[in-house]
mmCIF file of C-alpha atoms in Angstrom:
data_model
loop_
_atom_site.group_PDB
_atom_site.id
_atom_site.type_symbol
_atom_site.label_atom_id
_atom_site.label_comp_id
_atom_site.label_asym_id
_atom_site.label_seq_id
_atom_site.Cartn_x
_atom_site.Cartn_y
_atom_site.Cartn_z
ATOM 1 C CA MET A 111 18.700 6.651 10.760
ATOM 2 C CA GLU A 112 18.214 3.375 9.940
ATOM 3 C CA THR A 113 14.996 1.508 11.032
ATOM 4 C CA GLY A 114 15.951 -1.873 10.671
ATOM 5 C CA ILE A 115 18.060 -4.414 12.389
ATOM 6 C CA ASP A 116 20.837 -4.664 10.215
ATOM 7 C CA PRO A 117 23.022 -1.571 9.275
ATOM 8 C CA GLY A 118 21.395 -0.436 5.710
ATOM 9 C CA GLU A 119 18.186 -2.391 6.523
ATOM 10 C CA VAL A 120 14.475 -0.058 6.291
ATOM 11 C CA ARG A 121 11.368 -1.596 7.291
ATOM 12 C CA PHE A 122 8.396 -0.407 6.499
ATOM 13 C CA ARG A 123 5.193 -1.472 8.055
ATOM 14 C CA ARG A 124 1.235 0.151 8.866
ATOM 15 C CA SER A 125 0.795 2.215 11.655
ATOM 16 C CA GLY A 126 -2.341 1.698 13.374
ATOM 17 C CA TRP A 127 -2.290 5.591 14.542
ATOM 18 C CA ARG A 128 -1.681 6.727 10.646
ATOM 19 C CA VAL A 129 -4.842 4.945 9.706
ATOM 20 C CA LEU A 130 -6.581 6.426 12.511
ATOM 21 C CA ALA A 131 -5.170 9.733 11.862
ATOM 22 C CA ARG A 132 -6.369 9.179 8.333
ATOM 23 C CA ILE A 133 -9.885 8.123 9.164
ATOM 24 C CA GLY A 134 -10.216 10.994 11.334
ATOM 25 C CA GLY A 135 -8.787 13.078 8.423
ATOM 26 C CA ALA A 136 -11.958 11.556 5.856
ATOM 27 C CA TRP A 137 -14.460 11.978 8.980
ATOM 28 C CA LEU A 138 -13.681 15.786 9.699
ATOM 29 C CA LEU A 139 -14.007 16.087 5.573
ATOM 30 C CA TRP A 140 -17.192 13.876 5.879
ATOM 31 C CA LEU A 141 -18.223 17.059 8.414
ATOM 32 C CA ALA A 142 -17.232 19.643 6.718
ATOM 33 C CA VAL A 143 -19.353 19.144 3.517
ATOM 34 C CA PHE A 144 -22.584 17.282 4.691
ATOM 35 C CA ALA A 145 -22.742 19.761 7.758
ATOM 36 C CA PRO A 146 -23.893 22.843 5.994
ATOM 37 C CA LEU A 147 -25.709 20.872 3.475
ATOM 38 C CA ASN A 148 -27.788 19.800 6.011
ATOM 39 C CA ALA A 149 -28.044 23.033 7.630
ATOM 40 C CA ALA A 150 -29.135 24.199 4.173
ATOM 41 C CA PHE A 151 -32.169 21.603 4.008
ATOM 42 C CA GLY A 152 -33.612 22.040 7.227
ATOM 43 C CA ASN A 153 -32.173 19.662 9.303
ATOM 44 C CA PRO A 154 -29.775 19.902 12.208
ATOM 45 C CA TRP A 155 -25.878 20.415 10.929
ATOM 46 C CA TYR A 156 -25.004 17.400 12.887
ATOM 47 C CA GLU A 157 -27.319 14.525 11.770
ATOM 48 C CA MET A 158 -25.337 11.759 10.626
ATOM 49 C CA PHE A 159 -28.266 10.229 8.796
ATOM 50 C CA PRO A 160 -28.623 8.589 6.395
ATOM 51 C CA HIS A 161 -24.883 9.214 5.631
ATOM 52 C CA GLY A 162 -23.213 8.579 8.780
ATOM 53 C CA PRO A 163 -23.499 4.591 9.165
ATOM 54 C CA ILE A 164 -22.581 4.366 5.270
ATOM 55 C CA ILE A 165 -19.730 6.024 5.890
ATOM 56 C CA LEU A 166 -18.618 4.146 9.092
ATOM 57 C CA LEU A 167 -19.010 0.635 7.078
ATOM 58 C CA ALA A 168 -16.748 1.781 4.201
ATOM 59 C CA VAL A 169 -14.164 3.132 7.112
ATOM 60 C CA LEU A 170 -14.624 -0.602 8.811
ATOM 61 C CA GLY A 171 -14.438 -2.512 5.934
ATOM 62 C CA SER A 172 -11.554 -0.771 4.312
ATOM 63 C CA ALA A 173 -9.777 -0.959 7.908
ATOM 64 C CA GLY A 174 -10.700 -4.731 7.788
ATOM 65 C CA GLN A 175 -9.008 -4.941 4.126
ATOM 66 C CA LEU A 176 -5.905 -3.161 4.942
ATOM 67 C CA ARG A 177 -5.447 -5.874 7.665
ATOM 68 C CA ARG A 178 -5.593 -8.657 5.615
ATOM 69 C CA GLN A 179 -3.837 -7.288 3.069
ATOM 70 C CA GLY A 180 -0.442 -9.003 2.456
ATOM 71 C CA GLY A 181 2.767 -7.482 1.200
ATOM 72 C CA LEU A 182 3.616 -5.532 4.632
ATOM 73 C CA PRO A 183 5.934 -5.516 6.256
ATOM 74 C CA LEU A 184 8.076 -4.542 3.993
ATOM 75 C CA ARG A 185 12.111 -4.679 4.450
ATOM 76 C CA LEU A 186 14.620 -3.311 1.984
ATOM 77 C CA THR A 187 18.095 -4.713 2.787
ATOM 78 C CA PRO A 188 21.019 -4.151 0.155
ATOM 79 C CA ASP A 189 20.621 -7.399 -1.095
ATOM 80 C CA PHE A 190 17.050 -7.706 -1.374
ATOM 81 C CA LEU A 191 13.450 -6.348 -1.119
ATOM 82 C CA GLU A 192 11.052 -8.454 1.020
ATOM 83 C CA LEU A 193 7.056 -8.904 1.185
ATOM 84 C CA THR A 194 5.257 -10.536 3.565
ATOM 85 C CA LEU A 195 2.719 -12.347 2.629
ATOM 86 C CA SER A 196 -0.997 -12.690 5.005
ATOM 87 C CA GLY A 197 0.232 -15.511 6.132
ATOM 88 C CA GLY A 198 3.150 -14.380 7.274
ATOM 89 C CA LEU A 199 5.820 -16.174 4.829
ATOM 90 C CA ALA A 200 8.468 -13.841 3.802
ATOM 91 C CA VAL A 201 9.168 -13.374 -0.451
ATOM 92 C CA ARG A 202 12.486 -12.012 -1.296
ATOM 93 C CA ILE A 203 13.264 -10.634 -4.277
ATOM 94 C CA ASP A 204 16.980 -9.153 -5.320
ATOM 95 C CA TRP A 205 17.395 -5.673 -6.633
ATOM 96 C CA PRO A 206 19.404 -6.967 -9.956
ATOM 97 C CA ASP A 207 15.934 -9.269 -10.496
ATOM 98 C CA LEU A 208 13.178 -6.155 -10.003
ATOM 99 C CA ALA A 209 12.263 -5.112 -13.196
ATOM 100 C CA LEU A 210 9.434 -2.601 -11.471
ATOM 101 C CA ALA A 211 9.611 -1.382 -7.850
ATOM 102 C CA GLU A 212 7.662 1.915 -7.939
ATOM 103 C CA VAL A 213 5.315 3.820 -5.862
ATOM 104 C CA ARG A 214 2.177 5.384 -7.612
ATOM 105 C CA GLY A 215 -0.420 8.020 -6.597
ATOM 106 C CA ARG A 216 -0.298 10.450 -3.561
ATOM 107 C CA PHE A 217 -3.513 10.387 -1.420
ATOM 108 C CA SER A 218 -3.514 6.273 -1.749
ATOM 109 C CA PRO A 219 -0.206 5.081 -2.100
ATOM 110 C CA ILE A 220 0.538 2.085 -3.621
ATOM 111 C CA LEU A 221 4.087 0.042 -3.682
ATOM 112 C CA VAL A 222 4.159 -1.867 -7.529
ATOM 113 C CA VAL A 223 6.507 -4.855 -7.600
ATOM 114 C CA GLU A 224 7.419 -6.956 -10.716
ATOM 115 C CA PRO A 225 10.650 -9.542 -10.416
ATOM 116 C CA VAL A 226 11.897 -10.310 -13.933
ATOM 117 C CA ASP A 227 11.869 -13.684 -13.145
ATOM 118 C CA ALA A 228 9.120 -14.887 -10.702
ATOM 119 C CA ASP A 229 11.463 -18.281 -10.376
ATOM 120 C CA ARG A 230 14.147 -15.894 -8.909
ATOM 121 C CA THR A 231 12.191 -14.882 -5.877
ATOM 122 C CA ARG A 232 12.565 -16.512 -2.533
ATOM 123 C CA PRO A 233 11.372 -18.789 -1.716
ATOM 124 C CA VAL A 234 9.490 -19.532 -5.566
ATOM 125 C CA LEU A 235 5.864 -18.739 -5.328
ATOM 126 C CA ASP A 236 3.326 -20.956 -7.192
ATOM 127 C CA ARG A 237 1.240 -19.356 -9.722
ATOM 128 C CA TRP A 238 -1.991 -19.147 -7.270
ATOM 129 C CA GLU A 239 0.038 -18.209 -4.464
ATOM 130 C CA TRP A 240 1.169 -14.477 -6.197
ATOM 131 C CA GLY A 241 -2.964 -13.671 -5.743
ATOM 132 C CA ARG A 242 -2.163 -13.690 -2.139
ATOM 133 C CA LEU A 243 0.684 -11.258 -2.013
ATOM 134 C CA GLY A 244 -0.338 -7.719 -2.236
ATOM 135 C CA LEU A 245 -3.695 -6.102 -3.356
ATOM 136 C CA TRP A 246 -5.497 -6.653 -6.275
ATOM 137 C CA ASP A 247 -6.521 -3.545 -8.354
ATOM 138 C CA GLN A 248 -9.596 -4.787 -10.215
ATOM 139 C CA GLY A 249 -9.448 -1.114 -12.284
ATOM 140 C CA ARG A 250 -6.671 -2.006 -14.511
ATOM 141 C CA ILE A 251 -5.125 -5.155 -16.075
ATOM 142 C CA ARG A 252 -1.912 -6.057 -14.115
ATOM 143 C CA ARG A 253 1.104 -8.239 -15.615
ATOM 144 C CA PRO A 254 1.127 -11.987 -13.978
ATOM 145 C CA HIS A 255 3.515 -11.610 -11.438
ATOM 146 C CA GLU A 256 2.657 -7.631 -10.094
ATOM 147 C CA ILE A 257 2.145 -6.821 -7.100
ATOM 148 C CA HIS A 258 0.282 -4.044 -5.615
ATOM 149 C CA VAL A 259 0.636 -3.118 -2.169
ATOM 150 C CA SER A 260 -1.476 -0.417 0.222
ATOM 151 C CA LEU A 261 1.385 2.086 1.553
ATOM 152 C CA VAL A 262 -2.108 3.870 3.739
ATOM 153 C CA GLY A 263 -0.743 4.378 7.161
ATOM 154 C CA VAL A 264 2.601 3.466 6.728
ATOM 155 C CA THR A 265 5.474 3.779 8.655
ATOM 156 C CA PRO A 266 8.425 5.617 8.010
ATOM 157 C CA ASP A 267 6.723 7.479 5.681
ATOM 158 C CA VAL A 268 5.731 7.437 1.526
ATOM 159 C CA HIS A 269 8.736 9.242 0.845
ATOM 160 C CA ARG A 270 10.877 7.433 2.696
ATOM 161 C CA LEU A 271 10.377 4.412 0.516
ATOM 162 C CA ARG A 272 10.571 6.901 -2.800
ATOM 163 C CA ALA A 273 13.865 7.923 -1.863
ATOM 164 C CA GLU A 274 15.305 4.465 -0.431
ATOM 165 C CA LEU A 275 13.862 2.642 -3.807
ATOM 166 C CA THR A 276 15.521 5.575 -5.643
ATOM 167 C CA ARG A 277 18.789 4.632 -3.774
ATOM 168 C CA ARG A 278 19.501 1.084 -4.370
ATOM 169 C CA LEU A 279 18.038 1.125 -7.817
ATOM 170 C CA GLY A 280 20.167 3.790 -8.801
ATOM 171 C CA ARG A 281 16.922 5.079 -10.745
ATOM 172 C CA PRO A 282 14.692 8.057 -10.273
ATOM 173 C CA VAL A 283 11.102 6.333 -8.524
ATOM 174 C CA GLY A 284 8.577 9.208 -8.754
ATOM 175 C CA ASP A 285 5.080 9.172 -8.822
ATOM 176 C CA ALA A 286 4.678 6.982 -12.171
ATOM 177 C CA ARG A 287 1.468 6.668 -13.923
ATOM 178 C CA PRO A 288 0.209 3.770 -15.236
ATOM 179 C CA GLU A 289 0.518 3.197 -19.185
ATOM 180 C CA SER A 290 -2.075 3.641 -21.315
ATOM 181 C CA ASP A 291 -3.891 1.306 -23.515
ATOM 182 C CA ALA A 292 -4.191 3.390 -26.328
#
């Protein structure tokens, strides 16, 4: 079953229901952790202050960040991989021109893409436009044209994306770990 318009095409997009399910799961986890703590300290188990508003702001902030982030929808065709800038511009990278395309992480998966040569993308992006594409990972030094796209709440699921990347690139695309600096 293909999810794109053309045969052999698969489109990945963010699902509002999957993001909502993830937020609901985080809320239940929060409740399971803090309800016994509240009861142990003599407070009602359902008391949300001071933690509730902080968690609510964090959830709303992360949902807003996901909405503004570029990269999705993501389209895989037999000829190229296509990412979307936050303004709607599509950037295509042919499969032979990909130096790196892998999914990292399990709880918060991230697609990492890097072209062999930035001048082979269609359209060719200016230096400042690479920063608008995808998610900036402040915790680790990135290569100049490395693109990070959060896959939280993506549909079809991340397992399907891993399988499609493996099939199209002809090499395994597992849960790669970042290289160490040592």
